[in-house]
PDB file of C-alpha atoms and ligand atoms in Angstrom:
ATOM      1  CA  MET U1116      71.163 194.594 214.473  1.00 81.00           C
ATOM      2  CA  ASP U1117      68.014 194.364 212.329  1.00 90.00           C
ATOM      3  CA  THR U1118      66.240 197.522 211.174  1.00 93.00           C
ATOM      4  CA  ARG U1119      63.362 198.671 213.357  1.00 97.00           C
ATOM      5  CA  ILE U1120      61.018 201.372 212.098  1.00 98.00           C
ATOM      6  CA  LEU U1121      58.492 203.489 213.968  1.00 98.00           C
ATOM      7  CA  THR U1122      55.410 204.605 212.061  1.00 98.00           C
ATOM      8  CA  ILE U1123      53.203 207.370 213.450  1.00 99.00           C
ATOM      9  CA  GLN U1124      49.692 207.724 212.003  1.00 98.00           C
ATOM     10  CA  ASP U1125      46.056 207.023 212.880  1.00 98.00           C
ATOM     11  CA  ILE U1126      44.246 203.733 213.223  1.00 98.00           C
ATOM     12  CA  SER U1127      41.133 203.876 211.081  1.00 97.00           C
ATOM     13  CA  CYS U1128      39.562 200.685 212.428  1.00 97.00           C
ATOM     14  CA  VAL U1129      37.846 199.949 209.111  1.00 96.00           C
ATOM     15  CA  GLY U1130      38.915 201.371 205.776  1.00 94.00           C
ATOM     16  CA  GLN U1131      42.287 199.914 204.724  1.00 95.00           C
ATOM     17  CA  CYS U1132      44.366 203.031 205.211  1.00 96.00           C
ATOM     18  CA  SER U1133      47.024 204.399 207.563  1.00 98.00           C
ATOM     19  CA  LEU U1134      48.191 201.915 210.251  1.00 98.00           C
ATOM     20  CA  THR U1135      46.075 199.006 209.049  1.00 98.00           C
ATOM     21  CA  VAL U1136      48.076 199.271 205.811  1.00 98.00           C
ATOM     22  CA  ALA U1137      51.492 200.369 207.127  1.00 98.00           C
ATOM     23  CA  LEU U1138      51.869 197.624 209.742  1.00 98.00           C
ATOM     24  CA  PRO U1139      51.147 194.648 207.446  1.00 98.00           C
ATOM     25  CA  VAL U1140      52.900 196.097 204.386  1.00 98.00           C
ATOM     26  CA  ILE U1141      56.161 197.094 206.108  1.00 98.00           C
ATOM     27  CA  SER U1142      56.143 193.851 208.116  1.00 98.00           C
ATOM     28  CA  ALA U1143      55.742 191.919 204.839  1.00 98.00           C
ATOM     29  CA  CYS U1144      58.871 193.726 203.633  1.00 98.00           C
ATOM     30  CA  GLY U1145      60.691 191.967 206.474  1.00 97.00           C
ATOM     31  CA  ILE U1146      61.109 195.063 208.638  1.00 98.00           C
ATOM     32  CA  GLU U1147      60.137 195.184 212.326  1.00 98.00           C
ATOM     33  CA  THR U1148      57.411 197.818 212.559  1.00 98.00           C
ATOM     34  CA  ALA U1149      56.627 199.615 215.804  1.00 98.00           C
ATOM     35  CA  VAL U1150      53.563 201.856 215.865  1.00 98.00           C
ATOM     36  CA  LEU U1151      52.508 205.042 217.575  1.00 98.00           C
ATOM     37  CA  PRO U1152      48.798 205.595 216.849  1.00 98.00           C
ATOM     38  CA  SER U1153      48.058 209.317 216.503  1.00 98.00           C
ATOM     39  CA  SER U1154      44.292 208.793 216.833  1.00 98.00           C
ATOM     40  CA  VAL U1155      41.652 206.081 216.597  1.00 98.00           C
ATOM     41  CA  LEU U1156      38.722 206.489 214.195  1.00 98.00           C
ATOM     42  CA  SER U1157      35.899 204.074 213.489  1.00 98.00           C
ATOM     43  CA  THR U1158      36.570 204.559 209.748  1.00 96.00           C
ATOM     44  CA  HIS U1159      38.616 206.970 207.667  1.00 94.00           C
ATOM     45  CA  THR U1160      37.098 210.382 206.995  1.00 93.00           C
ATOM     46  CA  SER U1161      36.474 210.276 203.231  1.00 87.00           C
ATOM     47  CA  GLY U1162      33.265 208.688 202.032  1.00 85.00           C
ATOM     48  CA  PHE U1163      31.930 208.027 205.527  1.00 91.00           C
ATOM     49  CA  SER U1164      29.972 210.308 207.848  1.00 93.00           C
ATOM     50  CA  GLY U1165      29.462 210.094 211.607  1.00 96.00           C
ATOM     51  CA  TYR U1166      32.817 208.421 212.258  1.00 96.00           C
ATOM     52  CA  THR U1167      34.254 208.468 215.798  1.00 98.00           C
ATOM     53  CA  PHE U1168      37.576 210.223 216.458  1.00 97.00           C
ATOM     54  CA  ARG U1169      39.756 209.825 219.530  1.00 98.00           C
ATOM     55  CA  ASP U1170      42.827 212.010 219.638  1.00 98.00           C
ATOM     56  CA  LEU U1171      45.858 210.370 221.290  1.00 98.00           C
ATOM     57  CA  THR U1172      48.171 213.413 221.580  1.00 98.00           C
ATOM     58  CA  ASP U1173      48.152 213.168 225.396  1.00 98.00           C
ATOM     59  CA  ASP U1174      49.698 209.690 225.227  1.00 98.00           C
ATOM     60  CA  MET U1175      52.694 210.795 223.167  1.00 98.00           C
ATOM     61  CA  GLU U1176      54.805 212.303 225.955  1.00 98.00           C
ATOM     62  CA  PRO U1177      54.410 209.394 228.431  1.00 98.00           C
ATOM     63  CA  ILE U1178      55.101 206.893 225.641  1.00 98.00           C
ATOM     64  CA  LEU U1179      58.304 208.761 224.730  1.00 98.00           C
ATOM     65  CA  ALA U1180      59.326 208.921 228.412  1.00 98.00           C
ATOM     66  CA  HIS U1181      58.857 205.149 228.750  1.00 98.00           C
ATOM     67  CA  TRP U1182      60.800 204.413 225.564  1.00 98.00           C
ATOM     68  CA  ASN U1183      63.635 206.642 226.764  1.00 98.00           C
ATOM     69  CA  LYS U1184      63.677 204.843 230.125  1.00 98.00           C
ATOM     70  CA  GLU U1185      63.863 201.486 228.337  1.00 98.00           C
ATOM     71  CA  GLY U1186      66.512 202.710 225.871  1.00 97.00           C
ATOM     72  CA  ILE U1187      64.240 201.951 222.888  1.00 98.00           C
ATOM     73  CA  THR U1188      65.481 203.425 219.603  1.00 98.00           C
ATOM     74  CA  PHE U1189      64.570 203.241 215.898  1.00 98.00           C
ATOM     75  CA  ASP U1190      66.451 203.156 212.591  1.00 97.00           C
ATOM     76  CA  ALA U1191      63.723 204.913 210.638  1.00 98.00           C
ATOM     77  CA  PHE U1192      60.558 206.942 211.158  1.00 98.00           C
ATOM     78  CA  TYR U1193      57.588 207.124 208.825  1.00 98.00           C
ATOM     79  CA  THR U1194      54.809 209.581 209.634  1.00 98.00           C
ATOM     80  CA  GLY U1195      51.382 209.909 207.994  1.00 98.00           C
ATOM     81  CA  TYR U1196      48.027 211.289 209.180  1.00 98.00           C
ATOM     82  CA  VAL U1197      48.754 213.426 212.268  1.00 98.00           C
ATOM     83  CA  SER U1198      47.377 216.624 213.788  1.00 98.00           C
ATOM     84  CA  LYS U1199      48.941 220.068 214.179  1.00 97.00           C
ATOM     85  CA  ALA U1200      49.312 219.680 217.972  1.00 98.00           C
ATOM     86  CA  GLN U1201      51.201 216.410 217.460  1.00 98.00           C
ATOM     87  CA  ILE U1202      53.946 217.821 215.250  1.00 98.00           C
ATOM     88  CA  PRO U1203      56.195 219.123 218.104  1.00 98.00           C
ATOM     89  CA  HIS U1204      55.779 215.776 219.932  1.00 98.00           C
ATOM     90  CA  ILE U1205      56.722 213.889 216.768  1.00 98.00           C
ATOM     91  CA  GLN U1206      59.816 216.051 216.324  1.00 98.00           C
ATOM     92  CA  ALA U1207      60.829 215.309 219.939  1.00 98.00           C
ATOM     93  CA  ILE U1208      60.227 211.570 219.435  1.00 98.00           C
ATOM     94  CA  MET U1209      62.379 211.552 216.285  1.00 98.00           C
ATOM     95  CA  GLU U1210      65.162 213.452 218.048  1.00 97.00           C
ATOM     96  CA  ARG U1211      65.148 211.387 221.235  1.00 98.00           C
ATOM     97  CA  THR U1212      64.686 207.858 219.862  1.00 98.00           C
ATOM     98  CA  ALA U1213      66.901 207.953 216.749  1.00 98.00           C
ATOM     99  CA  ARG U1214      69.460 205.158 216.656  1.00 96.00           C
ATOM    100  CA  THR U1215      72.914 206.024 215.366  1.00 90.00           C
ATOM    101  CA  ARG U1216      74.473 203.058 213.570  1.00 80.00           C
ATOM    102  CA  PRO U1217      78.126 202.037 213.975  1.00 79.00           C
ATOM    103  CA  ASP U1218      78.888 203.633 210.558  1.00 83.00           C
ATOM    104  CA  GLY U1219      77.671 207.009 211.915  1.00 87.00           C
ATOM    105  CA  THR U1220      74.433 207.114 209.890  1.00 86.00           C
ATOM    106  CA  THR U1221      71.372 208.124 211.833  1.00 91.00           C
ATOM    107  CA  ALA U1222      67.672 207.236 211.622  1.00 97.00           C
ATOM    108  CA  LEU U1223      65.881 207.992 208.359  1.00 97.00           C
ATOM    109  CA  ARG U1224      62.903 210.346 208.444  1.00 98.00           C
ATOM    110  CA  ILE U1225      60.212 209.607 205.864  1.00 98.00           C
ATOM    111  CA  ILE U1226      57.358 212.097 205.998  1.00 98.00           C
ATOM    112  CA  ASP U1227      54.154 211.538 204.047  1.00 98.00           C
ATOM    113  CA  PRO U1228      52.381 214.916 204.434  1.00 98.00           C
ATOM    114  CA  VAL U1229      48.924 213.318 204.519  1.00 98.00           C
ATOM    115  CA  MET U1230      46.371 216.143 204.458  1.00 98.00           C
ATOM    116  CA  ALA U1231      44.737 216.484 201.045  1.00 97.00           C
ATOM    117  CA  ASP U1232      43.788 214.990 197.688  1.00 95.00           C
ATOM    118  CA  ASN U1233      41.989 216.031 194.514  1.00 95.00           C
ATOM    119  CA  GLY U1234      42.604 219.723 195.221  1.00 97.00           C
ATOM    120  CA  LYS U1235      41.088 219.717 198.738  1.00 97.00           C
ATOM    121  CA  LEU U1236      42.218 219.378 202.348  1.00 97.00           C
ATOM    122  CA  TYR U1237      40.745 216.335 204.131  1.00 95.00           C
ATOM    123  CA  PRO U1238      37.944 217.054 206.637  1.00 92.00           C
ATOM    124  CA  GLY U1239      39.292 218.328 209.974  1.00 91.00           C
ATOM    125  CA  PHE U1240      42.434 220.060 208.640  1.00 96.00           C
ATOM    126  CA  ASP U1241      42.280 223.853 208.735  1.00 96.00           C
ATOM    127  CA  ASP U1242      44.038 226.315 206.476  1.00 96.00           C
ATOM    128  CA  ASP U1243      47.041 226.786 208.764  1.00 97.00           C
ATOM    129  CA  PHE U1244      47.838 223.055 208.872  1.00 98.00           C
ATOM    130  CA  PRO U1245      49.943 222.943 205.653  1.00 98.00           C
ATOM    131  CA  ALA U1246      52.477 225.449 207.079  1.00 98.00           C
ATOM    132  CA  GLU U1247      52.923 223.231 210.167  1.00 98.00           C
ATOM    133  CA  MET U1248      53.292 220.173 207.964  1.00 98.00           C
ATOM    134  CA  ALA U1249      55.922 222.049 205.917  1.00 98.00           C
ATOM    135  CA  ARG U1250      57.876 222.499 209.162  1.00 98.00           C
ATOM    136  CA  LEU U1251      57.787 218.717 209.775  1.00 98.00           C
ATOM    137  CA  CYS U1252      58.865 218.115 206.164  1.00 98.00           C
ATOM    138  CA  SER U1253      61.860 220.449 206.553  1.00 98.00           C
ATOM    139  CA  GLY U1254      63.795 217.878 208.588  1.00 95.00           C
ATOM    140  CA  ALA U1255      62.959 214.871 206.412  1.00 98.00           C
ATOM    141  CA  ASP U1256      65.167 212.566 204.409  1.00 98.00           C
ATOM    142  CA  VAL U1257      62.241 211.890 202.077  1.00 98.00           C
ATOM    143  CA  ILE U1258      58.862 213.580 201.637  1.00 99.00           C
ATOM    144  CA  LEU U1259      56.079 211.890 199.668  1.00 98.00           C
ATOM    145  CA  PRO U1260      53.404 214.463 198.744  1.00 98.00           C
ATOM    146  CA  ASN U1261      50.770 213.979 196.073  1.00 98.00           C
ATOM    147  CA  LEU U1262      50.251 216.956 193.767  1.00 98.00           C
ATOM    148  CA  THR U1263      47.491 218.428 195.943  1.00 98.00           C
ATOM    149  CA  GLU U1264      49.626 218.214 199.070  1.00 98.00           C
ATOM    150  CA  ALA U1265      52.552 219.730 197.151  1.00 98.00           C
ATOM    151  CA  ALA U1266      50.386 222.736 196.246  1.00 98.00           C
ATOM    152  CA  PHE U1267      49.276 223.191 199.877  1.00 98.00           C
ATOM    153  CA  LEU U1268      52.872 222.851 201.161  1.00 98.00           C
ATOM    154  CA  LEU U1269      54.014 225.534 198.712  1.00 98.00           C
ATOM    155  CA  GLY U1270      50.954 227.783 199.131  1.00 98.00           C
ATOM    156  CA  ILE U1271      50.188 227.687 195.395  1.00 98.00           C
ATOM    157  CA  PRO U1272      46.914 226.779 193.623  1.00 98.00           C
ATOM    158  CA  TYR U1273      46.323 223.127 192.719  1.00 98.00           C
ATOM    159  CA  ALA U1274      46.934 222.845 188.984  1.00 97.00           C
ATOM    160  CA  GLY U1275      44.605 219.891 188.303  1.00 96.00           C
ATOM    161  CA  ASP U1276      45.104 216.223 187.430  1.00 94.00           C
ATOM    162  CA  ASN U1277      46.280 216.993 183.864  1.00 96.00           C
ATOM    163  CA  ARG U1278      44.000 214.386 182.265  1.00 92.00           C
ATOM    164  CA  ASN U1279      43.366 216.866 179.468  1.00 91.00           C
ATOM    165  CA  GLY U1280      47.072 217.627 179.087  1.00 92.00           C
ATOM    166  CA  THR U1281      46.595 221.361 179.642  1.00 95.00           C
ATOM    167  CA  ASP U1282      46.866 221.692 183.457  1.00 97.00           C
ATOM    168  CA  TYR U1283      50.669 221.533 183.672  1.00 98.00           C
ATOM    169  CA  ASP U1284      53.825 220.483 181.849  1.00 98.00           C
ATOM    170  CA  GLU U1285      57.255 219.107 182.711  1.00 98.00           C
ATOM    171  CA  ALA U1286      58.608 222.588 183.530  1.00 98.00           C
ATOM    172  CA  TYR U1287      55.863 222.967 186.162  1.00 98.00           C
ATOM    173  CA  ILE U1288      56.712 219.610 187.801  1.00 98.00           C
ATOM    174  CA  SER U1289      60.397 220.464 187.770  1.00 98.00           C
ATOM    175  CA  SER U1290      59.702 223.802 189.471  1.00 98.00           C
ATOM    176  CA  VAL U1291      57.401 222.156 192.068  1.00 98.00           C
ATOM    177  CA  LEU U1292      60.084 219.543 192.859  1.00 98.00           C
ATOM    178  CA  LYS U1293      62.728 222.229 193.311  1.00 98.00           C
ATOM    179  CA  ARG U1294      60.512 224.377 195.517  1.00 98.00           C
ATOM    180  CA  LEU U1295      59.487 221.375 197.620  1.00 98.00           C
ATOM    181  CA  ARG U1296      63.119 220.410 198.126  1.00 98.00           C
ATOM    182  CA  ALA U1297      63.884 223.991 199.155  1.00 98.00           C
ATOM    183  CA  LEU U1298      61.598 223.335 202.174  1.00 98.00           C
ATOM    184  CA  GLY U1299      64.512 221.261 203.508  1.00 98.00           C
ATOM    185  CA  ALA U1300      64.054 217.560 202.676  1.00 98.00           C
ATOM    186  CA  LYS U1301      66.914 215.643 201.041  1.00 98.00           C
ATOM    187  CA  HIS U1302      64.658 213.764 198.592  1.00 98.00           C
ATOM    188  CA  VAL U1303      61.257 214.609 197.150  1.00 99.00           C
ATOM    189  CA  VAL U1304      58.984 211.908 195.725  1.00 99.00           C
ATOM    190  CA  LEU U1305      55.961 213.510 194.090  1.00 98.00           C
ATOM    191  CA  THR U1306      53.037 211.190 193.297  1.00 98.00           C
ATOM    192  CA  GLY U1307      50.102 211.488 190.915  1.00 97.00           C
ATOM    193  CA  VAL U1308      52.196 212.983 188.099  1.00 98.00           C
ATOM    194  CA  SER U1309      50.836 212.641 184.568  1.00 97.00           C
ATOM    195  CA  PHE U1310      51.930 213.988 181.169  1.00 97.00           C
ATOM    196  CA  ALA U1311      49.701 211.696 179.088  1.00 96.00           C
ATOM    197  CA  PRO U1312      46.047 210.775 179.726  1.00 94.00           C
ATOM    198  CA  ASP U1313      46.772 207.036 179.933  1.00 95.00           C
ATOM    199  CA  LYS U1314      49.864 207.235 182.165  1.00 96.00           C
ATOM    200  CA  LEU U1315      50.250 208.035 185.860  1.00 97.00           C
ATOM    201  CA  GLY U1316      53.372 207.962 187.972  1.00 98.00           C
ATOM    202  CA  CYS U1317      55.841 209.663 190.250  1.00 98.00           C
ATOM    203  CA  ALA U1318      58.796 212.031 190.058  1.00 98.00           C
ATOM    204  CA  CYS U1319      61.867 211.862 192.318  1.00 98.00           C
ATOM    205  CA  PHE U1320      64.291 214.709 192.928  1.00 98.00           C
ATOM    206  CA  ASP U1321      67.487 214.530 194.980  1.00 98.00           C
ATOM    207  CA  GLY U1322      68.801 218.023 194.272  1.00 98.00           C
ATOM    208  CA  HIS U1323      70.650 216.925 191.131  1.00 98.00           C
ATOM    209  CA  GLU U1324      68.501 214.705 188.981  1.00 98.00           C
ATOM    210  CA  ILE U1325      64.782 214.291 188.316  1.00 98.00           C
ATOM    211  CA  THR U1326      63.701 210.677 187.736  1.00 98.00           C
ATOM    212  CA  TYR U1327      60.237 209.791 186.440  1.00 98.00           C
ATOM    213  CA  TYR U1328      58.419 206.469 186.624  1.00 98.00           C
ATOM    214  CA  PHE U1329      55.043 205.806 184.970  1.00 98.00           C
ATOM    215  CA  ASN U1330      52.488 203.003 184.811  1.00 98.00           C
ATOM    216  CA  ASP U1331      49.350 202.685 182.712  1.00 97.00           C
ATOM    217  CA  ARG U1332      46.644 204.747 184.450  1.00 95.00           C
ATOM    218  CA  ILE U1333      43.934 202.631 186.063  1.00 93.00           C
ATOM    219  CA  ASP U1334      40.681 204.513 185.918  1.00 85.00           C
ATOM    220  CA  ALA U1335      39.218 203.883 189.362  1.00 83.00           C
ATOM    221  CA  ALA U1336      38.701 206.190 192.323  1.00 79.00           C
ATOM    222  CA  VAL U1337      39.873 204.197 195.326  1.00 86.00           C
ATOM    223  CA  HIS U1338      40.930 205.356 198.738  1.00 89.00           C
ATOM    224  CA  GLY U1339      44.131 204.631 200.656  1.00 92.00           C
ATOM    225  CA  THR U1340      46.487 204.219 197.710  1.00 96.00           C
ATOM    226  CA  GLY U1341      48.724 206.977 199.114  1.00 97.00           C
ATOM    227  CA  ASP U1342      49.233 204.930 202.287  1.00 98.00           C
ATOM    228  CA  VAL U1343      49.911 201.753 200.286  1.00 98.00           C
ATOM    229  CA  TYR U1344      52.428 203.720 198.234  1.00 98.00           C
ATOM    230  CA  ALA U1345      54.209 205.289 201.230  1.00 98.00           C
ATOM    231  CA  SER U1346      54.293 202.014 203.207  1.00 98.00           C
ATOM    232  CA  SER U1347      55.771 199.922 200.393  1.00 98.00           C
ATOM    233  CA  PHE U1348      58.206 202.751 199.552  1.00 98.00           C
ATOM    234  CA  THR U1349      59.323 202.819 203.200  1.00 98.00           C
ATOM    235  CA  GLY U1350      59.723 199.041 203.316  1.00 98.00           C
ATOM    236  CA  ALA U1351      61.841 198.986 200.162  1.00 98.00           C
ATOM    237  CA  LEU U1352      63.974 201.948 201.289  1.00 98.00           C
ATOM    238  CA  CYS U1353      64.615 200.234 204.629  1.00 97.00           C
ATOM    239  CA  ARG U1354      65.644 197.117 202.676  1.00 97.00           C
ATOM    240  CA  GLY U1355      68.390 199.227 201.106  1.00 95.00           C
ATOM    241  CA  TRP U1356      66.740 200.156 197.813  1.00 98.00           C
ATOM    242  CA  SER U1357      67.536 203.584 196.349  1.00 98.00           C
ATOM    243  CA  VAL U1358      64.840 206.293 196.461  1.00 98.00           C
ATOM    244  CA  PRO U1359      63.998 206.032 192.708  1.00 98.00           C
ATOM    245  CA  ALA U1360      63.950 202.188 192.844  1.00 98.00           C
ATOM    246  CA  ALA U1361      61.720 202.181 195.954  1.00 98.00           C
ATOM    247  CA  ALA U1362      59.449 204.813 194.351  1.00 98.00           C
ATOM    248  CA  ALA U1363      59.031 202.666 191.220  1.00 98.00           C
ATOM    249  CA  LEU U1364      58.387 199.484 193.204  1.00 98.00           C
ATOM    250  CA  ALA U1365      55.755 201.294 195.294  1.00 98.00           C
ATOM    251  CA  ALA U1366      54.044 202.510 192.104  1.00 98.00           C
ATOM    252  CA  ASP U1367      53.978 198.950 190.704  1.00 98.00           C
ATOM    253  CA  PHE U1368      52.611 197.607 194.001  1.00 98.00           C
ATOM    254  CA  VAL U1369      49.789 200.188 194.021  1.00 98.00           C
ATOM    255  CA  VAL U1370      48.864 199.071 190.486  1.00 97.00           C
ATOM    256  CA  GLU U1371      48.768 195.420 191.609  1.00 97.00           C
ATOM    257  CA  CYS U1372      46.583 196.382 194.603  1.00 97.00           C
ATOM    258  CA  MET U1373      44.198 198.306 192.345  1.00 95.00           C
ATOM    259  CA  LYS U1374      43.964 195.407 189.894  1.00 95.00           C
ATOM    260  CA  ALA U1375      43.051 193.154 192.838  1.00 95.00           C
ATOM    261  CA  THR U1376      40.272 195.574 193.854  1.00 94.00           C
ATOM    262  CA  ILE U1377      38.523 196.887 190.745  1.00 90.00           C
ATOM    263  CA  GLY U1378      35.403 195.026 189.755  1.00 87.00           C
ATOM    264  CA  ASP U1379      34.425 194.210 193.353  1.00 87.00           C
ATOM    265  CA  GLU U1380      31.361 196.427 193.783  1.00 82.00           C
ATOM    266  CA  SER U1381      31.020 195.331 197.417  1.00 85.00           C
ATOM    267  CA  HIS U1382      34.360 196.920 198.271  1.00 85.00           C
ATOM    268  CA  ARG U1383      33.748 200.635 198.775  1.00 80.00           C
ATOM    269  CA  TYR U1384      36.836 201.853 200.623  1.00 86.00           C
ATOM    270  CA  GLY U1385      40.595 201.061 200.380  1.00 90.00           C
ATOM    271  CA  VAL U1386      42.436 198.679 198.083  1.00 94.00           C
ATOM    272  CA  LYS U1387      42.651 194.938 198.668  1.00 95.00           C
ATOM    273  CA  PHE U1388      46.402 195.144 199.235  1.00 97.00           C
ATOM    274  CA  GLU U1389      46.414 191.771 201.034  1.00 98.00           C
ATOM    275  CA  LYS U1390      46.006 190.003 197.684  1.00 97.00           C
ATOM    276  CA  ALA U1391      49.094 191.754 196.295  1.00 98.00           C
ATOM    277  CA  LEU U1392      51.457 191.154 199.244  1.00 98.00           C
ATOM    278  CA  PRO U1393      52.982 188.047 197.575  1.00 98.00           C
ATOM    279  CA  TYR U1394      53.845 190.263 194.562  1.00 98.00           C
ATOM    280  CA  LEU U1395      55.580 192.791 196.844  1.00 98.00           C
ATOM    281  CA  ILE U1396      57.510 190.121 198.699  1.00 98.00           C
ATOM    282  CA  SER U1397      58.655 188.430 195.502  1.00 98.00           C
ATOM    283  CA  ARG U1398      59.811 191.751 193.991  1.00 98.00           C
ATOM    284  CA  LEU U1399      61.770 192.550 197.159  1.00 98.00           C
ATOM    285  CA  ASN U1400      63.392 189.145 197.226  1.00 95.00           C
ATOM    286  CA  GLY U1401      63.771 188.724 193.462  1.00 87.00           C
TER     287      GLY U1401
HETATM  288  O1  PXL B1315      44.633 207.772 203.516  1.00 60.38           O
HETATM  289  C1  PXL B1315      44.860 208.932 204.230  1.00 60.38           C
HETATM  290  C2  PXL B1315      44.003 209.015 205.459  1.00 60.38           C
HETATM  291  C3  PXL B1315      44.495 208.511 206.646  1.00 60.38           C
HETATM  292  N1  PXL B1315      43.764 208.544 207.774  1.00 60.38           N
HETATM  293  C4  PXL B1315      42.516 209.051 207.777  1.00 60.38           C
HETATM  294  C5  PXL B1315      41.964 209.571 206.607  1.00 60.38           C
HETATM  295  C6  PXL B1315      42.731 209.566 205.428  1.00 60.38           C
HETATM  296  C7  PXL B1315      42.169 210.129 204.203  1.00 60.38           C
HETATM  297  O2  PXL B1315      41.059 210.524 204.117  1.00 60.38           O
HETATM  298  O3  PXL B1315      40.715 210.047 206.619  1.00 60.38           O
HETATM  299  C8  PXL B1315      41.720 209.075 209.043  1.00 60.38           C
END
């Protein structure tokens, strides 16, 4: 039976983030992608004002009831931008629609704790949200926080982006990885890690070994790269890649997406990931 994944996050109608990234990217990885929209917004919330927001929490229980009636199950779950009230529903969905494979393995839980960047919570998330998100992360196979989200999950100050080389060192990252894993996830993939001004990458920790992967830093502030990262990571993991290999591929794919975007002054929101899908597909099949 082919792998079927369920991704739970918002639809930002315009903005190249969340579901409008996850659905095409994971599908391009050759994985059937079912969606549960957590909300519908006219655009994403950063860099736009006056956006519409429709919360879809009330639909979650009837959707789960219908799936249960139809016997619909999933091999993996990937969650992104969700609200506090949705977290218990999401836990119930993951418990009641997980497929157990003939070899006894059960559905993977990949949690991207989308809530913050550059030291700040996104608009609409209050100060008690990170503790709820930590609860969702506790049952995960993999969590994918950026450094800001890691700080909020742990209740520690954000250290900075380390461009000057004085914000943090390897001992700090190692301690953050260990404390994040102590929240309960099997694997931690921390993004936005940098020990040199011209390099940016990720750090993976499985409880035994820390693995780093770096690319040349591309100096451009673009939105939605976290969702591109998490979606391509999820696709590769569901194709059987290891966590460190999927984390490195996702980092390379984000770089390709950014290269396809920078220089286009008319493009003011996400990355033009569509142009880099052939790269992703060829890496997965290569
Ligand atoms: O890219 C994360 C994200 C997802 N969804 C919405 C957002 C953001 C980040 O700002 O606003 C609605």
